[in-house]
Amino acid sequence: MLVNTNSKLPQIRSYSGKTPLESALGRFTVGQKEIVEYLYSVTRDEEPNPFVGNEGATLLCRAIVANFYNLALCLVNRFPELVMVKSSAYGMCGLELLVRRPFAFRSGAKMTWWQDRIYSVPSIKKLYKKKLMHVQATSLLEQMLLEIDIGNDSLEIRSFFNNNSNIIKVAIKHGLVEFVVGLLWHFSYLSFNRLPHQRMIEMAIEERNETILNLTCDCAERRGNKTNLVSRTDSDNNTILHYASKQAPPAQLNMISGVALQMQRELQWFQGVERMMSECDRWQRNKNGDTAQFIFQVEHKDLLKKGEDWMKDTSGSCMIVAALIAAVAFAAAFTVPGGNISDTNSTKNGTPVFLRENSFTAFVVADALALFASITSALMFLAIYTSRYAEIDFLRSLPQKLIIGLSALFISMAAILVAFGASLYIVVGDRFAQATIPIALFSCCPMVLFTWLQLPLFYEMVRSTYWVSVLRKHRYIST
């Protein structure tokens, strides 16, 4: 009603210099979407013009902050020059602000397993809120990169990303695959440029992002110069292996359960990058005269010590449990349920009373299995405890022993519970015929609890030791 009365109102500024559209897209309060869309439709591209220069860039940034990606897309389509203008209010351009919001993209959103399954179910017509946001933000990102590409030459584009180096750095840090794919599609030559101090491949290695590293190498491989990409050094004569020798950021390490597995992943990354390079490049020294192997040892000295302590604490605790189970299983073998026949005149003197019962057979087998498995488990944990704890041991030797030890411990616990259930049934089975059901149920409770507590760690160990293959896709092949 106000605008219909006076069509100039959307152009009038407040005492703070804001138009109604800017107020609706307030930095600290997000206006209603319908109000914002309406004000945008009635605000004209004329003096005083809120869509040009720094003011237009600020408007674009505020639309992004308010999660109004469709409005931001309209602004970019209508005023493409705003993409490369830095907003003084935010201290950055709209593209940098967008990549600082990883939750707005599918690759940057941290989803649980069930959220990931639900994500793929809705169709485009029935998008749920988060997926709709990802679609809109990705469309905005693609349009921004397109406008940069068609509106500037290669020198201007290099200058833009060099002066706004945080754009690529932050995108790789957050693992925004959508951005990297678009960047390499429009400006593949940027993968060879330092922006201003590092190349994309070095950033990806530092951030331990295998997906982005593979995308960069794939792009170079299509251009026929992948060998040139992986063999280049920086101003300090550091190779990409020197970057792999540095310890991963805490955010990446904390995603891995257990310090020993963190050390294992660091070794896998170092060897993966090493396999990408030729033999002569692997032992290249930087300006300080250090090889990548030496830097790796220095950088991971504390992590190695923490991994050793973690392994010793874990194996020591599990070894005590295994020893207790072995002691119980050994004692149970000589104090069988029901006792033995005590008749000196009988040929069966000393034999178990329930020898011919099926439940007794189950008891004997389970008890023997518990004894052998617990002793095996204790030996594995003892081997871990007395290991030399060299760096290379964390790659396969120590994780394999821990996997075997935990597997044997689980078997021994399951077997001793079966033996206990069979023994209890032998004792009370005749009087309480339905005792089998509660015995079985209560026997399962400790195993379910043990599995629930230890399965995530066990699965992670098996996966990282036998399934994970870091950077094998771009292994160097001598010609």
CSV table of C-alpha atoms in Angstrom, one decimal:
chain,number,residue,atom,x,y,z
A,1,MET,CA,0.0,0.0,0.0
A,2,LEU,CA,2.8,2.4,0.8
A,3,VAL,CA,4.6,1.7,-2.5
A,4,ASN,CA,1.4,2.0,-4.4
A,5,THR,CA,0.9,5.4,-2.8
A,6,ASN,CA,4.5,6.6,-3.4
A,7,SER,CA,6.6,4.6,-5.9
A,8,LYS,CA,9.8,6.5,-4.9
A,9,LEU,CA,9.8,5.1,-1.3
A,10,PRO,CA,12.0,2.0,-2.2
A,11,GLN,CA,14.7,4.5,-3.3
A,12,ILE,CA,14.7,6.7,-0.2
A,13,ARG,CA,17.4,6.0,2.3
A,14,SER,CA,17.2,6.1,6.1
A,15,TYR,CA,19.5,8.3,8.3
A,16,SER,CA,22.0,5.4,8.3
A,17,GLY,CA,22.0,5.4,4.5
A,18,LYS,CA,20.1,2.2,3.9
A,19,THR,CA,17.3,1.5,1.4
A,20,PRO,CA,14.3,-0.5,2.6
A,21,LEU,CA,15.7,-3.5,0.7
A,22,GLU,CA,19.0,-3.3,2.6
A,23,SER,CA,17.1,-3.0,5.9
A,24,ALA,CA,15.1,-6.1,5.1
A,25,LEU,CA,18.3,-7.9,4.4
A,26,GLY,CA,19.7,-6.6,7.8
A,27,ARG,CA,23.1,-8.0,8.8
A,28,PHE,CA,21.9,-9.2,12.2
A,29,THR,CA,18.2,-9.9,11.5
A,30,VAL,CA,16.9,-11.8,8.5
A,31,GLY,CA,13.7,-10.3,7.1
A,32,GLN,CA,10.8,-12.2,5.7
A,33,LYS,CA,11.5,-13.8,2.4
A,34,GLU,CA,8.3,-12.4,0.8
A,35,ILE,CA,9.1,-8.8,1.9
A,36,VAL,CA,12.7,-9.1,0.5
A,37,GLU,CA,11.5,-10.4,-2.8
A,38,TYR,CA,8.8,-7.7,-3.1
A,39,LEU,CA,11.2,-4.9,-2.2
A,40,TYR,CA,13.7,-6.2,-4.8
A,41,SER,CA,11.1,-6.1,-7.5
A,42,VAL,CA,10.1,-2.5,-6.8
A,43,THR,CA,13.6,-1.1,-6.2
A,44,ARG,CA,14.7,0.5,-9.4
A,45,ASP,CA,18.2,0.5,-11.1
A,46,GLU,CA,18.4,4.3,-11.0
A,47,GLU,CA,20.0,7.0,-8.8
A,48,PRO,CA,20.3,6.7,-5.9
A,49,ASN,CA,21.2,3.2,-7.1
A,50,PRO,CA,21.7,0.6,-4.4
A,51,PHE,CA,22.8,-2.0,-6.9
A,52,VAL,CA,26.2,-0.6,-8.0
A,53,GLY,CA,29.8,-0.6,-6.6
A,54,ASN,CA,30.4,-1.3,-2.9
A,55,GLU,CA,26.8,-0.9,-2.0
A,56,GLY,CA,25.7,-3.5,-4.5
A,57,ALA,CA,28.4,-5.9,-3.3
A,58,THR,CA,27.2,-5.4,0.3
A,59,LEU,CA,23.6,-6.1,-0.9
A,60,LEU,CA,24.9,-9.4,-2.6
A,61,CYS,CA,26.7,-10.4,0.6
A,62,ARG,CA,23.7,-9.7,2.8
A,63,ALA,CA,21.5,-11.9,0.5
A,64,ILE,CA,24.0,-14.7,0.9
A,65,VAL,CA,24.2,-14.3,4.7
A,66,ALA,CA,20.4,-14.4,4.9
A,67,ASN,CA,20.4,-17.6,2.8
A,68,PHE,CA,18.4,-15.9,0.1
A,69,TYR,CA,20.4,-17.6,-2.7
A,70,ASN,CA,17.8,-17.1,-5.3
A,71,LEU,CA,17.8,-13.3,-4.7
A,72,ALA,CA,21.6,-13.4,-4.9
A,73,LEU,CA,21.4,-15.3,-8.2
A,74,CYS,CA,19.0,-12.6,-9.5
A,75,LEU,CA,21.5,-9.9,-8.5
A,76,VAL,CA,24.4,-11.7,-10.2
A,77,ASN,CA,22.4,-12.2,-13.4
A,78,ARG,CA,21.3,-8.6,-13.5
A,79,PHE,CA,24.6,-7.0,-12.3
A,80,PRO,CA,27.4,-9.5,-13.1
A,81,GLU,CA,30.1,-7.0,-12.2
A,82,LEU,CA,29.2,-7.3,-8.5
A,83,VAL,CA,30.8,-10.8,-8.4
A,84,MET,CA,34.3,-9.4,-8.3
A,85,VAL,CA,33.6,-6.3,-6.1
A,86,LYS,CA,34.7,-6.5,-2.5
A,87,SER,CA,32.2,-5.3,0.1
A,88,SER,CA,33.8,-2.9,2.7
A,89,ALA,CA,31.1,-4.0,5.2
A,90,TYR,CA,32.1,-7.7,5.0
A,91,GLY,CA,35.8,-7.2,3.9
A,92,MET,CA,35.4,-9.7,1.1
A,93,CYS,CA,33.6,-10.3,-2.2
A,94,GLY,CA,30.4,-12.4,-2.5
A,95,LEU,CA,32.2,-15.4,-3.9
A,96,GLU,CA,34.5,-15.6,-0.8
A,97,LEU,CA,31.6,-15.2,1.5
A,98,LEU,CA,29.7,-18.0,-0.3
A,99,VAL,CA,32.6,-20.5,0.1
A,100,ARG,CA,32.8,-19.7,3.8
A,101,ARG,CA,29.4,-21.3,4.2
A,102,PRO,CA,30.2,-25.0,3.6
A,103,PHE,CA,26.8,-26.0,5.0
A,104,ALA,CA,25.2,-24.5,2.0
A,105,PHE,CA,26.7,-27.2,-0.3
A,106,ARG,CA,26.2,-30.9,-0.4
A,107,SER,CA,30.0,-31.7,-0.2
A,108,GLY,CA,30.4,-29.3,2.8
A,109,ALA,CA,27.4,-30.4,4.8
A,110,LYS,CA,28.3,-32.8,7.7
A,111,MET,CA,25.5,-35.4,7.5
A,112,THR,CA,25.0,-38.5,9.5
A,113,TRP,CA,24.5,-41.9,7.8
A,114,TRP,CA,20.7,-41.7,8.0
A,115,GLN,CA,20.6,-38.1,6.8
A,116,ASP,CA,22.7,-39.1,3.8
A,117,ARG,CA,20.2,-41.9,2.9
A,118,ILE,CA,17.2,-39.5,3.2
A,119,TYR,CA,19.0,-36.9,1.1
A,120,SER,CA,19.0,-39.1,-2.0
A,121,VAL,CA,15.3,-40.1,-1.6
A,122,PRO,CA,13.3,-36.8,-2.3
A,123,SER,CA,12.9,-35.9,-6.0
A,124,ILE,CA,13.5,-32.4,-7.4
A,125,LYS,CA,9.8,-31.7,-7.0
A,126,LYS,CA,9.8,-32.7,-3.3
A,127,LEU,CA,13.1,-31.3,-2.1
A,128,TYR,CA,13.4,-31.0,1.7
A,129,LYS,CA,14.8,-27.7,3.1
A,130,LYS,CA,18.5,-28.6,3.3
A,131,LYS,CA,18.6,-30.1,-0.2
A,132,LEU,CA,16.8,-27.1,-1.7
A,133,MET,CA,19.4,-24.8,-0.1
A,134,HIS,CA,22.2,-26.9,-1.7
A,135,VAL,CA,20.6,-26.7,-5.1
A,136,GLN,CA,20.1,-22.9,-4.9
A,137,ALA,CA,23.6,-22.3,-3.5
A,138,THR,CA,25.2,-24.5,-6.2
A,139,SER,CA,23.3,-22.6,-8.9
A,140,LEU,CA,24.5,-19.3,-7.5
A,141,LEU,CA,28.1,-20.6,-7.4
A,142,GLU,CA,28.0,-21.8,-10.9
A,143,GLN,CA,26.6,-18.5,-12.2
A,144,MET,CA,29.3,-16.5,-10.3
A,145,LEU,CA,32.1,-18.6,-11.9
A,146,LEU,CA,30.5,-18.2,-15.3
A,147,GLU,CA,30.3,-14.4,-15.0
A,148,ILE,CA,33.9,-14.2,-14.0
A,149,ASP,CA,34.9,-16.4,-17.0
A,150,ILE,CA,32.9,-14.6,-19.7
A,151,GLY,CA,33.6,-11.0,-18.4
A,152,ASN,CA,37.3,-11.1,-17.9
A,153,ASP,CA,40.5,-12.3,-19.6
A,154,SER,CA,43.0,-14.7,-18.1
A,155,LEU,CA,45.2,-12.0,-16.6
A,156,GLU,CA,42.3,-10.3,-14.9
A,157,ILE,CA,41.1,-13.7,-13.5
A,158,ARG,CA,44.6,-14.6,-12.2
A,159,SER,CA,44.8,-11.2,-10.6
A,160,PHE,CA,41.3,-11.6,-9.0
A,161,PHE,CA,42.1,-15.0,-7.4
A,162,ASN,CA,45.6,-13.8,-6.5
A,163,ASN,CA,44.2,-10.8,-4.6
A,164,ASN,CA,41.5,-12.9,-3.1
A,165,SER,CA,43.6,-16.0,-2.3
A,166,ASN,CA,41.3,-17.0,0.6
A,167,ILE,CA,38.6,-18.1,-1.9
A,168,ILE,CA,40.4,-21.2,-3.1
A,169,LYS,CA,42.1,-21.8,0.2
A,170,VAL,CA,38.9,-21.8,2.2
A,171,ALA,CA,37.0,-23.8,-0.4
A,172,ILE,CA,39.6,-26.6,-0.3
A,173,LYS,CA,39.8,-26.4,3.5
A,174,HIS,CA,36.0,-27.0,3.7
A,175,GLY,CA,36.2,-29.6,0.9
A,176,LEU,CA,33.8,-27.8,-1.5
A,177,VAL,CA,33.9,-30.2,-4.4
A,178,GLU,CA,31.3,-28.1,-6.3
A,179,PHE,CA,33.6,-25.1,-6.3
A,180,VAL,CA,36.7,-27.0,-7.3
A,181,VAL,CA,34.9,-28.7,-10.2
A,182,GLY,CA,33.5,-25.4,-11.5
A,183,LEU,CA,36.9,-23.7,-11.0
A,184,LEU,CA,38.8,-26.4,-13.0
A,185,TRP,CA,36.1,-26.4,-15.7
A,186,HIS,CA,36.3,-22.6,-16.3
A,187,PHE,CA,39.9,-21.9,-15.3
A,188,SER,CA,41.9,-25.1,-15.5
A,189,TYR,CA,45.2,-23.1,-15.9
A,190,LEU,CA,44.8,-21.9,-12.3
A,191,SER,CA,45.9,-25.3,-11.0
A,192,PHE,CA,49.5,-24.4,-12.1
A,193,ASN,CA,49.5,-20.9,-10.5
A,194,ARG,CA,50.5,-19.9,-7.1
A,195,LEU,CA,47.7,-17.9,-5.5
A,196,PRO,CA,49.8,-16.3,-4.2
A,197,HIS,CA,52.0,-18.7,-2.3
A,198,GLN,CA,50.5,-22.2,-2.9
A,199,ARG,CA,49.1,-24.1,-5.7
A,200,MET,CA,45.8,-26.0,-5.5
A,201,ILE,CA,47.5,-29.4,-5.3
A,202,GLU,CA,49.6,-28.2,-2.3
A,203,MET,CA,46.5,-26.9,-0.6
A,204,ALA,CA,44.7,-30.2,-1.1
A,205,ILE,CA,47.6,-32.2,0.3
A,206,GLU,CA,47.9,-30.0,3.3
A,207,GLU,CA,44.2,-30.3,4.0
A,208,ARG,CA,44.3,-34.1,3.3
A,209,ASN,CA,41.4,-33.9,0.8
A,210,GLU,CA,41.8,-36.8,-1.5
A,211,THR,CA,38.8,-35.9,-3.7
A,212,ILE,CA,40.0,-32.5,-4.5
A,213,LEU,CA,43.6,-33.7,-5.1
A,214,ASN,CA,42.3,-36.3,-7.5
A,215,LEU,CA,40.2,-33.7,-9.3
A,216,THR,CA,43.3,-31.5,-9.7
A,217,CYS,CA,45.4,-34.4,-11.1
A,218,ASP,CA,42.6,-35.5,-13.4
A,219,CYS,CA,42.4,-32.0,-14.9
A,220,ALA,CA,46.2,-31.9,-15.4
A,221,GLU,CA,46.1,-35.4,-16.9
A,222,ARG,CA,43.5,-34.3,-19.5
A,223,ARG,CA,45.8,-31.4,-20.4
A,224,GLY,CA,48.7,-33.8,-20.7
A,225,ASN,CA,50.9,-32.2,-18.1
A,226,LYS,CA,50.2,-34.1,-14.8
A,227,THR,CA,53.9,-35.0,-14.4
A,228,ASN,CA,54.8,-31.3,-14.6
A,229,LEU,CA,52.1,-30.6,-11.9
A,230,VAL,CA,53.4,-33.1,-9.4
A,231,SER,CA,57.1,-32.4,-9.9
A,232,ARG,CA,57.0,-28.6,-9.4
A,233,THR,CA,58.5,-27.0,-6.3
A,234,ASP,CA,57.7,-23.8,-4.4
A,235,SER,CA,60.0,-20.9,-3.7
A,236,ASP,CA,61.6,-22.8,-0.9
A,237,ASN,CA,62.3,-25.8,-3.2
A,238,ASN,CA,59.6,-27.8,-1.3
A,239,THR,CA,58.0,-30.6,-3.3
A,240,ILE,CA,54.5,-31.8,-2.9
A,241,LEU,CA,56.0,-34.6,-0.7
A,242,HIS,CA,57.3,-31.9,1.7
A,243,TYR,CA,53.7,-30.7,2.1
A,244,ALA,CA,52.5,-34.3,2.7
A,245,SER,CA,55.2,-34.6,5.4
A,246,LYS,CA,53.5,-31.8,7.5
A,247,GLN,CA,51.0,-32.9,10.1
A,248,ALA,CA,47.4,-32.7,9.1
A,249,PRO,CA,45.2,-30.0,10.5
A,250,PRO,CA,43.5,-30.9,13.9
A,251,ALA,CA,40.1,-30.8,12.3
A,252,GLN,CA,41.1,-33.6,9.9
A,253,LEU,CA,42.9,-35.7,12.5
A,254,ASN,CA,39.9,-35.5,14.9
A,255,MET,CA,37.7,-37.1,12.3
A,256,ILE,CA,39.7,-40.4,12.8
A,257,SER,CA,39.1,-42.5,15.9
A,258,GLY,CA,42.2,-43.3,18.0
A,259,VAL,CA,45.7,-41.7,17.8
A,260,ALA,CA,47.2,-44.8,16.4
A,261,LEU,CA,44.8,-44.7,13.4
A,262,GLN,CA,45.6,-41.0,13.0
A,263,MET,CA,49.3,-41.9,12.7
A,264,GLN,CA,48.4,-44.7,10.2
A,265,ARG,CA,46.4,-42.3,8.0
A,266,GLU,CA,49.3,-39.8,8.0
A,267,LEU,CA,51.6,-42.6,6.8
A,268,GLN,CA,49.2,-43.6,4.2
A,269,TRP,CA,49.0,-40.1,2.9
A,270,PHE,CA,52.8,-39.7,2.8
A,271,GLN,CA,53.2,-42.9,0.9
A,272,GLY,CA,50.3,-42.1,-1.4
A,273,VAL,CA,51.9,-38.8,-2.4
A,274,GLU,CA,55.3,-40.4,-2.6
A,275,ARG,CA,53.9,-42.9,-5.2
A,276,MET,CA,52.7,-40.0,-7.4
A,277,MET,CA,56.3,-38.8,-7.8
A,278,SER,CA,59.3,-40.1,-9.7
A,279,GLU,CA,62.1,-41.7,-7.8
A,280,CYS,CA,64.5,-38.7,-8.2
A,281,ASP,CA,61.9,-36.2,-6.8
A,282,ARG,CA,61.2,-38.2,-3.7
A,283,TRP,CA,64.5,-37.5,-2.1
A,284,GLN,CA,64.8,-33.9,-3.2
A,285,ARG,CA,65.9,-31.4,-0.4
A,286,ASN,CA,64.4,-28.0,0.2
A,287,LYS,CA,66.4,-24.8,0.8
A,288,ASN,CA,67.1,-25.9,4.4
A,289,GLY,CA,68.6,-29.1,3.2
A,290,ASP,CA,65.8,-31.3,4.6
A,291,THR,CA,64.2,-34.2,2.8
A,292,ALA,CA,60.4,-34.8,3.1
A,293,GLN,CA,61.1,-38.0,5.2
A,294,PHE,CA,63.1,-36.0,7.8
A,295,ILE,CA,60.4,-33.4,8.1
A,296,PHE,CA,57.8,-36.1,8.5
A,297,GLN,CA,59.7,-37.6,11.4
A,298,VAL,CA,60.1,-34.2,13.1
A,299,GLU,CA,56.5,-33.1,12.5
A,300,HIS,CA,55.0,-36.4,13.8
A,301,LYS,CA,57.2,-37.0,16.8
A,302,ASP,CA,54.5,-36.0,19.3
A,303,LEU,CA,51.8,-37.9,17.4
A,304,LEU,CA,54.0,-41.0,17.3
A,305,LYS,CA,54.5,-40.8,21.1
A,306,LYS,CA,50.7,-40.3,21.7
A,307,GLY,CA,50.0,-43.3,19.3
A,308,GLU,CA,52.4,-45.5,21.3
A,309,ASP,CA,50.7,-44.5,24.6
A,310,TRP,CA,47.3,-45.1,23.1
A,311,MET,CA,48.3,-48.5,21.9
A,312,LYS,CA,49.9,-49.5,25.2
A,313,ASP,CA,46.9,-48.3,27.2
A,314,THR,CA,44.4,-50.1,24.9
A,315,SER,CA,46.4,-53.4,24.7
A,316,GLY,CA,47.1,-53.3,28.5
A,317,SER,CA,43.4,-53.0,29.4
A,318,CYS,CA,42.3,-55.6,26.9
A,319,MET,CA,45.1,-58.0,28.0
A,320,ILE,CA,43.8,-57.9,31.6
A,321,VAL,CA,40.3,-58.9,30.4
A,322,ALA,CA,41.7,-61.6,28.2
A,323,ALA,CA,43.8,-63.0,31.1
A,324,LEU,CA,40.7,-63.0,33.4
A,325,ILE,CA,38.7,-64.9,30.8
A,326,ALA,CA,41.5,-67.4,30.3
A,327,ALA,CA,41.7,-68.0,34.1
A,328,VAL,CA,38.0,-68.5,34.4
A,329,ALA,CA,37.9,-70.8,31.4
A,330,PHE,CA,40.8,-72.9,32.7
A,331,ALA,CA,39.2,-73.3,36.1
A,332,ALA,CA,35.9,-74.2,34.6
A,333,ALA,CA,37.4,-77.1,32.7
A,334,PHE,CA,38.2,-78.8,36.0
A,335,THR,CA,35.0,-77.9,37.9
A,336,VAL,CA,32.4,-79.1,35.4
A,337,PRO,CA,28.7,-78.4,36.2
A,338,GLY,CA,27.1,-81.3,38.0
A,339,GLY,CA,30.4,-82.6,39.3
A,340,ASN,CA,32.0,-86.0,38.6
A,341,ILE,CA,30.9,-89.5,39.4
A,342,SER,CA,32.3,-90.5,42.7
A,343,ASP,CA,32.2,-94.3,42.8
A,344,THR,CA,35.5,-96.2,43.3
A,345,ASN,CA,33.8,-99.5,42.3
A,346,SER,CA,32.6,-98.1,39.0
A,347,THR,CA,34.5,-97.9,35.7
A,348,LYS,CA,33.0,-94.4,35.2
A,349,ASN,CA,34.6,-93.1,38.4
A,350,GLY,CA,35.8,-89.5,37.9
A,351,THR,CA,33.8,-88.9,34.7
A,352,PRO,CA,31.4,-85.9,34.5
A,353,VAL,CA,27.8,-86.8,35.6
A,354,PHE,CA,26.3,-85.1,32.5
A,355,LEU,CA,28.8,-86.3,30.0
A,356,ARG,CA,26.2,-87.5,27.5
A,357,GLU,CA,24.0,-84.4,27.7
A,358,ASN,CA,24.0,-82.1,24.6
A,359,SER,CA,24.2,-79.1,26.9
A,360,PHE,CA,27.4,-80.5,28.5
A,361,THR,CA,28.9,-80.9,25.0
A,362,ALA,CA,28.1,-77.2,24.3
A,363,PHE,CA,29.7,-76.3,27.6
A,364,VAL,CA,32.9,-78.1,26.9
A,365,VAL,CA,33.3,-76.7,23.3
A,366,ALA,CA,32.5,-73.2,24.4
A,367,ASP,CA,34.9,-73.3,27.4
A,368,ALA,CA,37.7,-74.7,25.2
A,369,LEU,CA,37.1,-72.0,22.6
A,370,ALA,CA,37.0,-69.3,25.3
A,371,LEU,CA,40.4,-70.5,26.7
A,372,PHE,CA,42.1,-70.7,23.3
A,373,ALA,CA,40.7,-67.4,22.0
A,374,SER,CA,41.5,-65.5,25.3
A,375,ILE,CA,45.1,-66.8,25.2
A,376,THR,CA,45.5,-65.8,21.6
A,377,SER,CA,44.1,-62.4,22.4
A,378,ALA,CA,46.4,-62.0,25.4
A,379,LEU,CA,49.4,-62.9,23.2
A,380,MET,CA,48.4,-60.4,20.5
A,381,PHE,CA,48.1,-57.6,23.1
A,382,LEU,CA,51.4,-58.6,24.7
A,383,ALA,CA,53.0,-58.4,21.2
A,384,ILE,CA,51.6,-54.9,20.8
A,385,TYR,CA,52.8,-53.9,24.3
A,386,THR,CA,56.4,-55.0,23.6
A,387,SER,CA,56.6,-53.6,20.0
A,388,ARG,CA,59.3,-51.3,19.0
A,389,TYR,CA,56.8,-48.6,17.9
A,390,ALA,CA,58.6,-47.5,14.8
A,391,GLU,CA,56.7,-45.2,12.4
A,392,ILE,CA,56.3,-47.9,9.8
A,393,ASP,CA,54.8,-50.3,12.4
A,394,PHE,CA,51.7,-48.1,12.6
A,395,LEU,CA,51.0,-48.7,8.9
A,396,ARG,CA,50.0,-52.4,9.1
A,397,SER,CA,51.8,-54.3,11.8
A,398,LEU,CA,50.3,-52.8,14.9
A,399,PRO,CA,46.8,-52.3,13.5
A,400,GLN,CA,46.7,-55.9,12.3
A,401,LYS,CA,47.7,-57.2,15.8
A,402,LEU,CA,45.1,-55.0,17.4
A,403,ILE,CA,42.4,-56.3,15.0
A,404,ILE,CA,43.4,-59.9,15.7
A,405,GLY,CA,43.5,-59.2,19.4
A,406,LEU,CA,40.1,-57.6,19.6
A,407,SER,CA,38.5,-60.3,17.4
A,408,ALA,CA,39.9,-63.0,19.6
A,409,LEU,CA,38.7,-61.2,22.7
A,410,PHE,CA,35.2,-60.8,21.3
A,411,ILE,CA,35.2,-64.6,20.5
A,412,SER,CA,36.4,-65.5,24.0
A,413,MET,CA,33.8,-63.3,25.6
A,414,ALA,CA,31.0,-64.8,23.5
A,415,ALA,CA,32.3,-68.3,24.2
A,416,ILE,CA,32.6,-67.9,27.9
A,417,LEU,CA,29.0,-66.6,28.0
A,418,VAL,CA,27.8,-69.6,26.0
A,419,ALA,CA,29.7,-71.9,28.5
A,420,PHE,CA,28.1,-70.1,31.4
A,421,GLY,CA,24.6,-70.4,29.8
A,422,ALA,CA,25.1,-74.1,29.1
A,423,SER,CA,26.4,-74.7,32.7
A,424,LEU,CA,23.4,-72.8,34.2
A,425,TYR,CA,21.0,-74.8,32.1
A,426,ILE,CA,22.6,-78.1,33.2
A,427,VAL,CA,22.1,-77.1,36.8
A,428,VAL,CA,18.6,-75.7,36.7
A,429,GLY,CA,17.2,-77.1,33.4
A,430,ASP,CA,15.4,-80.1,34.9
A,431,ARG,CA,13.5,-77.9,37.4
A,432,PHE,CA,13.0,-74.9,35.2
A,433,ALA,CA,12.3,-76.1,31.7
A,434,GLN,CA,11.8,-72.6,30.3
A,435,ALA,CA,15.1,-71.3,31.7
A,436,THR,CA,16.8,-71.4,28.2
A,437,ILE,CA,15.1,-68.3,27.0
A,438,PRO,CA,16.0,-65.9,29.9
A,439,ILE,CA,19.5,-67.4,30.0
A,440,ALA,CA,20.0,-66.7,26.3
A,441,LEU,CA,18.6,-63.2,26.5
A,442,PHE,CA,20.7,-62.2,29.5
A,443,SER,CA,23.8,-63.7,28.0
A,444,CYS,CA,23.4,-61.6,24.8
A,445,CYS,CA,23.3,-58.3,26.8
A,446,PRO,CA,27.0,-58.1,27.5
A,447,MET,CA,27.9,-59.0,23.9
A,448,VAL,CA,25.5,-56.4,22.5
A,449,LEU,CA,27.0,-53.8,24.8
A,450,PHE,CA,30.6,-54.8,23.9
A,451,THR,CA,29.7,-54.7,20.2
A,452,TRP,CA,28.0,-51.3,20.5
A,453,LEU,CA,31.0,-49.8,22.3
A,454,GLN,CA,33.8,-51.4,20.3
A,455,LEU,CA,32.4,-51.9,16.8
A,456,PRO,CA,33.0,-48.4,15.5
A,457,LEU,CA,36.7,-48.5,16.4
A,458,PHE,CA,37.0,-52.1,15.1
A,459,TYR,CA,35.3,-51.2,11.8
A,460,GLU,CA,37.5,-48.1,11.4
A,461,MET,CA,40.6,-50.2,12.0
A,462,VAL,CA,39.7,-52.8,9.4
A,463,ARG,CA,38.6,-50.3,6.9
A,464,SER,CA,41.7,-48.1,7.2
A,465,THR,CA,44.1,-51.1,7.2
A,466,TYR,CA,42.6,-53.2,4.4
A,467,TRP,CA,40.2,-51.1,2.4
A,468,VAL,CA,41.6,-47.6,2.3
A,469,SER,CA,43.9,-46.9,-0.7
A,470,VAL,CA,45.1,-43.3,-0.7
A,471,LEU,CA,45.9,-41.8,-4.1
A,472,ARG,CA,46.6,-45.1,-5.9
A,473,LYS,CA,44.7,-43.7,-8.9
A,474,HIS,CA,47.5,-41.3,-9.8
A,475,ARG,CA,50.5,-43.6,-9.1
A,476,TYR,CA,53.6,-42.6,-11.0
A,477,ILE,CA,54.4,-45.1,-13.8
A,478,SER,CA,58.0,-44.9,-15.2
A,479,THR,CA,58.1,-44.8,-19.0
